[in-house]
XYZ file of C-alpha atoms in Angstrom:
550
model
C -21.700 1.451 -31.463
C -19.736 2.222 -34.605
C -21.689 2.805 -37.712
C -21.058 3.693 -41.050
C -23.194 4.015 -43.885
C -27.096 4.149 -44.568
C -27.745 1.201 -42.519
C -30.146 -0.196 -40.065
C -28.517 -1.818 -36.750
C -29.274 -3.622 -34.093
C -27.388 -4.274 -30.798
C -28.333 -6.350 -27.714
C -26.951 -8.416 -24.628
C -27.897 -12.176 -24.890
C -28.188 -13.066 -21.330
C -28.612 -16.839 -22.119
C -25.712 -17.987 -24.447
C -22.556 -16.557 -23.554
C -19.169 -18.149 -24.169
C -18.473 -17.279 -20.595
C -20.265 -15.590 -17.595
C -23.632 -14.360 -18.120
C -23.889 -11.957 -21.291
C -22.121 -11.757 -24.658
C -22.857 -8.649 -27.098
C -24.248 -8.871 -30.435
C -24.109 -6.497 -33.291
C -26.580 -7.053 -36.325
C -27.040 -5.215 -39.559
C -30.747 -5.435 -40.460
C -30.311 -3.509 -43.769
C -28.712 -1.121 -45.762
C -25.194 -0.831 -46.869
C -22.016 0.297 -44.601
C -20.577 -1.122 -41.375
C -21.997 -2.056 -37.871
C -19.732 -2.640 -35.031
C -18.686 -1.818 -31.354
C -15.788 0.141 -30.373
C -13.733 0.380 -27.100
C -11.263 2.784 -25.840
C -9.840 0.983 -22.876
C -9.885 2.301 -19.177
C -12.403 5.498 -18.536
C -12.202 5.990 -22.355
C -9.132 7.105 -22.299
C -7.990 5.825 -25.392
C -5.322 2.952 -26.501
C -1.885 4.168 -26.593
C 0.052 3.040 -29.915
C 3.016 3.795 -31.619
C 4.191 3.339 -35.251
C 5.320 -0.173 -35.714
C 4.004 -1.786 -32.583
C 2.207 -5.132 -32.414
C -0.538 -6.093 -30.473
C -1.808 -9.470 -30.193
C -5.484 -10.439 -29.266
C -8.072 -12.832 -29.566
C -11.895 -12.792 -29.128
C -15.007 -15.671 -29.523
C -17.707 -15.397 -32.063
C -20.676 -17.024 -33.416
C -23.174 -16.507 -36.029
C -26.299 -18.188 -37.318
C -26.609 -16.171 -40.721
C -23.751 -14.014 -41.236
C -21.893 -14.961 -44.452
C -18.920 -12.398 -44.635
C -16.073 -11.632 -42.527
C -15.661 -10.049 -39.391
C -12.954 -7.259 -39.072
C -10.785 -6.159 -36.377
C -8.912 -2.724 -36.266
C -7.101 0.160 -34.346
C -8.992 3.309 -35.464
C -8.579 7.060 -34.246
C -10.876 7.733 -31.784
C -13.646 9.205 -34.007
C -13.096 6.185 -36.260
C -12.396 8.263 -39.375
C -8.705 7.003 -39.848
C -7.658 3.163 -39.539
C -4.266 2.027 -38.337
C -4.561 -1.634 -38.414
C -7.111 -4.184 -39.574
C -7.451 -7.808 -39.775
C -10.256 -9.980 -41.536
C -11.459 -13.026 -39.501
C -13.078 -15.732 -41.560
C -15.153 -18.835 -41.384
C -17.468 -17.842 -38.711
C -19.793 -20.808 -37.592
C -22.787 -21.168 -35.508
C -20.598 -22.363 -32.487
C -18.392 -20.451 -30.239
C -15.064 -20.197 -31.286
C -11.934 -18.473 -30.588
C -10.264 -16.307 -33.041
C -6.719 -15.189 -32.734
C -5.416 -11.981 -34.374
C -2.360 -9.634 -34.740
C -2.645 -6.157 -35.569
C 0.573 -3.660 -36.103
C -0.126 0.236 -36.114
C 0.927 2.481 -39.027
C 1.169 5.495 -36.799
C 1.415 7.190 -33.314
C -1.718 7.933 -31.218
C -2.269 8.267 -27.597
C -5.999 7.944 -27.780
C -6.590 5.002 -30.424
C -9.699 2.775 -29.972
C -10.321 -1.168 -31.044
C -12.915 -1.824 -33.027
C -14.703 -5.073 -34.023
C -17.337 -4.880 -37.199
C -19.171 -6.492 -40.006
C -20.220 -5.087 -43.474
C -23.172 -7.311 -44.479
C -26.284 -8.153 -43.234
C -26.552 -10.977 -40.216
C -25.953 -11.257 -36.689
C -22.845 -11.971 -34.668
C -22.447 -12.914 -31.264
C -19.223 -11.284 -29.704
C -17.594 -12.590 -26.065
C -14.149 -12.424 -24.213
C -12.194 -9.968 -26.452
C -8.672 -9.327 -25.445
C -6.118 -7.125 -26.848
C -2.573 -6.714 -25.399
C 0.863 -5.558 -26.432
C 3.625 -7.836 -27.372
C 7.564 -8.272 -27.315
C 9.334 -5.641 -25.602
C 6.088 -4.162 -24.047
C 5.267 -7.061 -22.271
C 6.634 -7.225 -18.998
C 9.340 -10.493 -19.090
C 6.845 -12.355 -20.975
C 3.752 -11.930 -19.025
C 0.848 -10.281 -20.334
C 1.319 -6.999 -18.419
C 2.384 -3.810 -19.309
C 6.064 -3.487 -19.243
C 6.325 0.053 -18.310
C 4.178 -0.635 -15.036
C 6.271 -3.613 -14.093
C 9.365 -2.249 -14.322
C 8.280 0.830 -12.397
C 7.635 -1.581 -9.467
C 11.130 -3.283 -10.293
C 12.693 0.195 -10.153
C 11.308 1.015 -6.886
C 13.606 -1.664 -5.494
C 10.600 -3.715 -3.847
C 11.498 -7.102 -2.427
C 8.234 -8.071 -1.018
C 4.549 -7.662 -2.470
C 1.206 -8.444 -0.626
C -1.761 -9.276 -2.806
C -5.279 -8.815 -0.914
C -7.560 -6.250 0.316
C -11.299 -6.166 0.523
C -11.766 -7.545 -2.796
C -10.917 -11.140 -1.186
C -13.773 -10.763 0.900
C -16.484 -10.828 -2.128
C -18.237 -14.328 -1.836
C -17.231 -15.613 -5.147
C -13.685 -15.016 -4.697
C -12.308 -18.477 -5.353
C -8.967 -19.890 -6.062
C -10.210 -22.916 -8.151
C -12.071 -19.877 -10.289
C -8.646 -18.223 -11.203
C -6.621 -20.788 -12.744
C -6.471 -22.313 -16.205
C -7.466 -20.561 -19.432
C -8.243 -16.913 -18.555
C -11.125 -17.105 -21.090
C -13.062 -19.828 -19.051
C -12.690 -18.189 -15.678
C -15.864 -17.214 -14.400
C -16.484 -13.751 -13.863
C -18.305 -12.510 -10.509
C -19.893 -9.857 -8.495
C -16.832 -8.031 -7.065
C -16.607 -6.137 -3.713
C -15.436 -2.972 -5.317
C -16.504 -3.548 -8.813
C -19.967 -5.595 -10.089
C -18.365 -7.148 -13.087
C -15.392 -8.330 -11.759
C -13.028 -10.856 -14.094
C -10.618 -13.796 -12.777
C -8.464 -12.144 -15.606
C -5.935 -11.596 -12.919
C -5.994 -13.638 -9.839
C -3.859 -15.207 -7.202
C -1.472 -17.198 -9.839
C -1.253 -14.457 -12.145
C 0.137 -12.384 -9.233
C 2.799 -14.906 -8.301
C 3.619 -15.236 -11.730
C 4.382 -11.552 -11.580
C 6.500 -11.692 -8.062
C 8.429 -14.527 -9.579
C 9.493 -12.365 -12.976
C 10.149 -9.496 -10.751
C 11.969 -11.048 -8.070
C 9.797 -10.387 -5.222
C 8.504 -12.532 -2.389
C 4.765 -13.017 -2.509
C 1.978 -13.088 -0.294
C -1.602 -13.157 -0.654
C -4.669 -13.775 1.176
C -7.905 -15.981 0.697
C -11.453 -16.086 1.189
C -12.203 -17.444 4.866
C -15.041 -19.290 3.180
C -13.133 -21.405 1.213
C -13.429 -25.350 1.967
C -10.417 -27.171 3.519
C -10.451 -29.347 0.543
C -10.084 -26.314 -1.772
C -7.332 -24.977 0.192
C -5.417 -28.236 0.592
C -5.600 -28.675 -3.178
C -4.417 -24.946 -3.913
C -1.309 -25.587 -1.656
C -0.630 -28.578 -3.647
C -1.336 -27.048 -6.823
C 1.164 -23.968 -5.892
C 4.004 -25.713 -4.043
C 3.559 -29.439 -4.752
C 5.479 -31.854 -7.092
C 4.757 -32.164 -10.436
C 3.919 -35.792 -9.724
C 1.279 -34.680 -7.128
C -2.646 -34.595 -8.495
C -2.323 -30.394 -8.534
C 1.032 -30.087 -9.276
C 0.495 -32.336 -12.692
C -2.309 -29.330 -13.248
C -0.191 -26.880 -12.502
C 2.348 -27.685 -15.064
C -0.564 -28.387 -17.584
C -1.157 -24.623 -16.866
C 2.294 -23.966 -18.202
C 4.270 -23.843 -14.422
C 5.909 -27.092 -13.854
C 8.207 -25.533 -11.406
C 6.380 -25.069 -7.582
C 5.791 -21.449 -6.666
C 7.239 -22.148 -2.891
C 4.971 -19.625 -1.543
C 5.863 -18.847 1.891
C 3.232 -16.475 3.401
C -0.794 -16.648 3.355
C -3.112 -14.632 4.982
C -6.345 -16.138 5.906
C -8.948 -13.577 5.376
C -8.696 -9.839 5.124
C -9.578 -7.210 7.832
C -12.243 -9.801 9.510
C -14.842 -8.775 11.890
C -14.480 -5.139 10.756
C -17.302 -4.125 9.004
C -20.087 -4.715 11.558
C -18.212 -3.873 14.837
C -16.832 -5.700 17.558
C -18.958 -8.840 17.378
C -17.919 -11.678 19.332
C -19.859 -14.177 17.003
C -17.835 -13.230 14.177
C -14.154 -13.185 16.017
C -15.564 -17.148 17.088
C -16.482 -17.769 13.320
C -13.014 -16.722 12.213
C -11.329 -18.619 14.615
C -13.420 -21.667 13.740
C -12.503 -20.773 9.826
C -8.903 -20.151 10.471
C -8.378 -23.560 12.049
C -10.279 -25.467 9.345
C -7.760 -24.050 6.770
C -4.820 -24.158 9.165
C -5.167 -28.197 9.207
C -5.815 -28.011 5.553
C -2.914 -25.926 4.540
C -0.539 -27.478 6.903
C -1.455 -31.035 5.682
C 0.072 -30.151 2.413
C 3.084 -28.116 3.401
C 3.935 -27.299 7.098
C 6.597 -24.673 6.332
C 4.018 -22.104 5.077
C 3.328 -19.330 7.501
C -0.097 -18.154 8.267
C -1.186 -14.961 8.787
C -4.243 -14.019 11.241
C -6.207 -11.298 9.739
C -8.724 -10.501 12.614
C -9.440 -6.800 13.157
C -6.955 -5.817 15.768
C -8.762 -4.236 18.583
C -6.868 -4.485 21.869
C -9.541 -3.370 24.113
C -11.901 -6.307 23.038
C -12.191 -9.155 24.930
C -12.360 -11.253 21.727
C -9.019 -10.155 20.999
C -7.495 -12.374 23.833
C -9.683 -15.014 22.830
C -8.674 -15.096 19.023
C -4.882 -14.907 20.363
C -4.884 -17.956 22.449
C -7.031 -19.942 19.927
C -4.363 -19.110 17.140
C -1.079 -18.812 19.222
C 1.305 -21.551 17.518
C -0.783 -21.635 14.512
C -0.759 -18.353 13.217
C 2.799 -16.702 12.543
C 1.849 -13.325 12.378
C -1.203 -10.920 13.261
C -1.807 -8.680 10.171
C -2.382 -5.059 11.484
C -3.425 -1.902 9.316
C -2.655 1.322 10.590
C -3.538 4.627 9.218
C -0.232 6.022 7.746
C -0.811 9.747 6.216
C -0.188 11.912 8.817
C 2.529 13.345 10.329
C 1.865 11.860 13.826
C 1.258 8.336 12.262
C 4.943 7.061 13.408
C 4.297 7.969 17.097
C 0.728 6.548 16.769
C 1.866 3.161 15.185
C 4.944 2.892 17.757
C 2.599 2.983 20.350
C 0.160 0.451 18.844
C 2.726 -2.030 18.238
C 4.606 -1.800 21.634
C 1.178 -2.400 23.319
C 0.308 -5.559 20.809
C 3.785 -7.151 21.847
C 3.132 -6.469 25.407
C -0.518 -8.293 25.162
C 1.146 -11.150 23.131
C 3.615 -11.564 25.599
C 1.163 -11.172 28.657
C -1.262 -13.624 26.874
C 1.756 -16.140 26.586
C 5.717 -15.370 27.484
C 6.906 -17.910 25.304
C 4.716 -17.028 21.972
C 6.379 -16.985 18.761
C 3.541 -14.861 17.113
C 4.512 -11.588 15.639
C 3.086 -8.766 13.885
C 2.607 -8.242 9.747
C 1.642 -4.414 8.360
C 0.175 -5.765 5.190
C -1.433 -2.522 4.280
C -0.455 1.038 5.542
C -3.543 2.935 4.733
C -4.201 6.837 3.710
C -6.185 9.146 1.494
C -2.897 10.535 0.073
C 0.268 10.350 -2.266
C 2.112 13.260 -1.478
C 4.774 14.591 0.645
C 2.544 14.068 3.826
C 2.176 10.460 2.991
C 5.819 10.387 2.444
C 6.264 11.332 6.097
C 3.243 9.289 7.442
C 5.209 6.397 5.496
C 8.768 6.888 6.633
C 7.737 7.678 10.333
C 5.870 4.518 10.384
C 9.020 2.714 8.785
C 11.323 4.037 11.540
C 8.619 2.606 14.171
C 8.895 -0.485 12.540
C 12.943 -0.676 12.719
C 12.650 0.210 16.331
C 10.735 -2.597 16.829
C 13.380 -4.969 15.504
C 11.945 -8.740 14.550
C 8.869 -8.395 16.031
C 7.296 -6.941 12.579
C 7.863 -9.163 9.279
C 7.287 -6.149 6.823
C 5.666 -3.041 6.678
C 3.246 -2.654 3.090
C 2.256 0.653 2.020
C -0.805 0.568 -0.078
C -1.377 0.550 -2.963
C 0.876 -0.224 -5.552
C -1.052 1.024 -8.641
C -3.293 3.919 -9.515
C -4.757 5.076 -12.702
C -4.336 8.863 -12.817
C -7.518 10.860 -11.686
C -9.087 7.624 -11.050
C -10.177 6.626 -7.650
C -13.772 5.732 -6.408
C -13.269 4.781 -3.129
C -11.460 7.539 -0.922
C -8.158 5.775 -0.514
C -6.331 7.953 -3.000
C -2.988 6.510 -2.098
C -1.093 4.904 -5.153
C 2.556 5.111 -5.620
C 2.820 3.944 -9.324
C 0.235 6.365 -11.293
C -0.138 5.611 -14.832
C -1.932 6.795 -18.063
C -2.415 4.498 -21.371
C 0.938 6.247 -22.736
C 2.539 7.277 -19.102
C 4.092 5.878 -15.737
C 5.300 7.561 -13.080
C 6.164 7.349 -9.304
C 4.696 9.719 -6.766
C 6.850 10.933 -3.761
C 5.935 7.711 -1.620
C 7.388 5.812 -4.461
C 10.568 7.593 -3.970
C 10.208 7.335 -0.394
C 10.117 3.265 -0.693
C 12.913 3.582 -3.066
C 15.442 5.295 -0.999
C 14.585 2.862 2.019
C 14.832 -0.068 -0.062
C 18.209 0.717 -1.809
C 19.689 1.798 1.666
C 18.217 -1.225 3.886
C 20.587 -2.534 6.219
C 19.806 -5.359 8.362
C 20.722 -4.310 11.809
C 19.550 -1.393 14.203
C 22.087 0.649 15.822
C 21.274 2.407 19.016
C 20.409 6.392 18.108
C 20.062 9.106 20.903
C 18.259 12.340 19.726
C 18.382 15.728 20.893
C 15.523 18.053 19.340
C 14.268 20.743 20.785
C 11.880 21.177 17.817
C 10.463 17.734 18.293
C 9.996 17.083 14.687
C 12.922 14.878 13.886
C 12.394 11.125 13.812
C 15.562 8.900 13.412
C 16.554 5.349 13.374
C 20.104 4.393 12.752
C 21.040 0.824 11.072
C 24.325 -0.960 10.018
C 25.704 -3.960 7.617
C 26.691 -7.047 9.213
C 30.106 -6.473 8.542
C 29.791 -3.266 10.530
C 31.478 -1.287 7.641
C 28.161 0.972 6.643
C 26.016 3.065 8.879
C 22.652 4.418 7.565
C 20.536 7.313 9.153
C 16.815 7.576 8.324
C 15.704 11.068 9.347
C 11.983 12.601 9.107
C 11.667 16.192 9.485
C 7.999 16.610 9.944
C 8.149 20.302 10.628
C 7.693 23.384 8.289
C 11.070 24.626 9.401
C 14.671 23.494 8.881
C 16.616 21.891 11.777
C 20.082 22.541 12.064
C 21.640 19.285 13.688
C 24.988 17.723 14.877
C 25.395 14.256 13.193
C 27.921 12.178 15.102
C 28.584 8.706 14.192
C 30.621 6.545 16.861
C 32.610 3.267 16.216
C 33.583 3.534 12.381
C 37.359 3.568 12.040
C 38.207 3.883 8.405
C 35.324 6.360 7.127
C 36.018 7.029 3.464
C 32.644 8.553 2.315
C 29.446 10.129 3.766
C 26.697 11.078 1.361
C 22.828 12.326 1.832
C 19.766 11.635 -0.141
C 16.865 14.094 0.624
C 13.111 13.909 -0.657
C 11.469 17.110 0.136
C 8.538 19.376 -0.485
C 5.313 21.178 0.774
C 2.704 18.605 2.181
C 0.453 18.932 -0.554
C 3.470 18.242 -3.116
C 3.080 15.239 -5.605
C 4.253 14.382 -9.267
C 2.049 14.970 -12.334
C 2.233 13.871 -15.960
C 3.515 17.186 -17.052
C 6.027 17.232 -14.107
C 6.516 13.335 -13.319
C 9.892 14.088 -11.504
C 9.355 17.780 -9.929
C 9.638 15.590 -6.380
C 12.724 13.308 -6.743
C 15.380 12.256 -4.275
C 18.422 14.443 -4.557
C 21.881 12.717 -3.743
C 24.686 15.041 -2.466
C 28.482 14.019 -1.215
C 29.210 15.405 2.241
C 32.451 16.047 4.283
C 33.845 12.593 5.023
C 33.834 13.139 8.788
C 31.749 11.140 11.560
C 30.840 14.362 13.171
C 29.550 17.143 11.280
C 26.611 20.054 11.372
C 24.018 19.286 8.968
C 20.526 21.417 7.828
C 17.636 18.881 7.697
C 15.199 20.486 5.119
C 11.637 21.368 6.313
C 8.745 18.281 5.455
C 12.039 16.120 4.299
C 12.872 12.235 4.273
C 16.730 12.333 4.581
C 18.992 9.338 4.485
C 22.744 9.846 5.560
C 25.118 6.909 4.297
C 28.455 6.432 6.006
C 30.912 3.950 4.444
C 34.269 2.663 5.663
């Protein structure tokens, strides 16, 4: 609540006549002289970061039966005593109408707030209030923070998956996520009671398209086959098709050309090894498979039934979906020093079982979530040893996606304290796993090279890759021990070696970056002797990449 003056005010939630969803907010000046309004300080009430000259745009929906004055929208200091920008909104009627506005801040403040208020007696209904940045503060013309989007681009990501347990909510449905965001119905989400569809599957695809990422997403298994057929036509169909035309009307004439869809997320996980739930998953997968493939046979589908190799249900699921599911989604834990060894053993077992059940199968694995509880150097070592395991599996694994992409600083309420890009209202920075992913992406080469390791410490984990033309070789080396390891690097086959360099990320296991020291733990690059055979000291708790170039 925001009040000034000698007034009597009333605030209520109207649960019957909202513009969208169940509730709208009312503010009423019952009597007196002054101001009655509401203030919003954004996520966790941390404040809204504003700069002098920065332009914000917004919209809100208003109505009133008896208020004759203007409604004011403004940016203020957190205590409300200083105003940085304001605009008057006129012509409020008895029907819901959208009112757009723009505000240009006249100062710098990392903890500003946004307010809506009236200054005359009367009652006003308010709903669907949106405030966002503009211009260069938006990511490539989309209504998302540019600094966050650009951080993900700078991480050198090429593949991004949108899913997780949020998609298991009963009301998570594609057709509720498209069109005017102000009219998309809110719903009770899995993680948050008051979830909105302000950012959904299509919004994710727009972000990936702008960022240059290959996109994968998951759908709720209880979607109807008819709606899934319409979804694929909406996303991939020509503008001449019924749903392709609707996509164009919604602002995206060109198809999205999606390639990967997960049918569900971690299905049959929550109630244990239930044969009836695995059977239900098979039924739902087959229904959605037929619907999706009827519209675009090129889409690759991902089985998300929870992987329990010792369960008889897994054999049954595989045989039912073999030839239909292109990948089986496997979610390992990846923040322990032993993660790589554990994951590699499980991947080998998965491959062996697939070939046992059908020697000619084409089904492979996709790791759409590497999960954990941390975002420090220990998580780095868990992640890079998992990546090494994935490299050693060749083309059996499509990708390994480390969760999670984003996390508000000090905000975590589910135990998975595992973000890579952290942010506050005014700052964005990468945690150590962010830089490990960046290192791997920047130095990715497509072909696996045989590597042999002699290591008495047992703490080194190594893979080697090369370019298609054979002129570059890259070593990925993790030291999971607390002591340095002096080793001999011997590369065979490069004929005209011209340059050797190392890139190292290291620190104590609990090491992480903070807003005060956002780049305390970052990769360090060094030029090395241009020799194919030389001695090197691998730092403790480190990820080192060696690049050999002809």
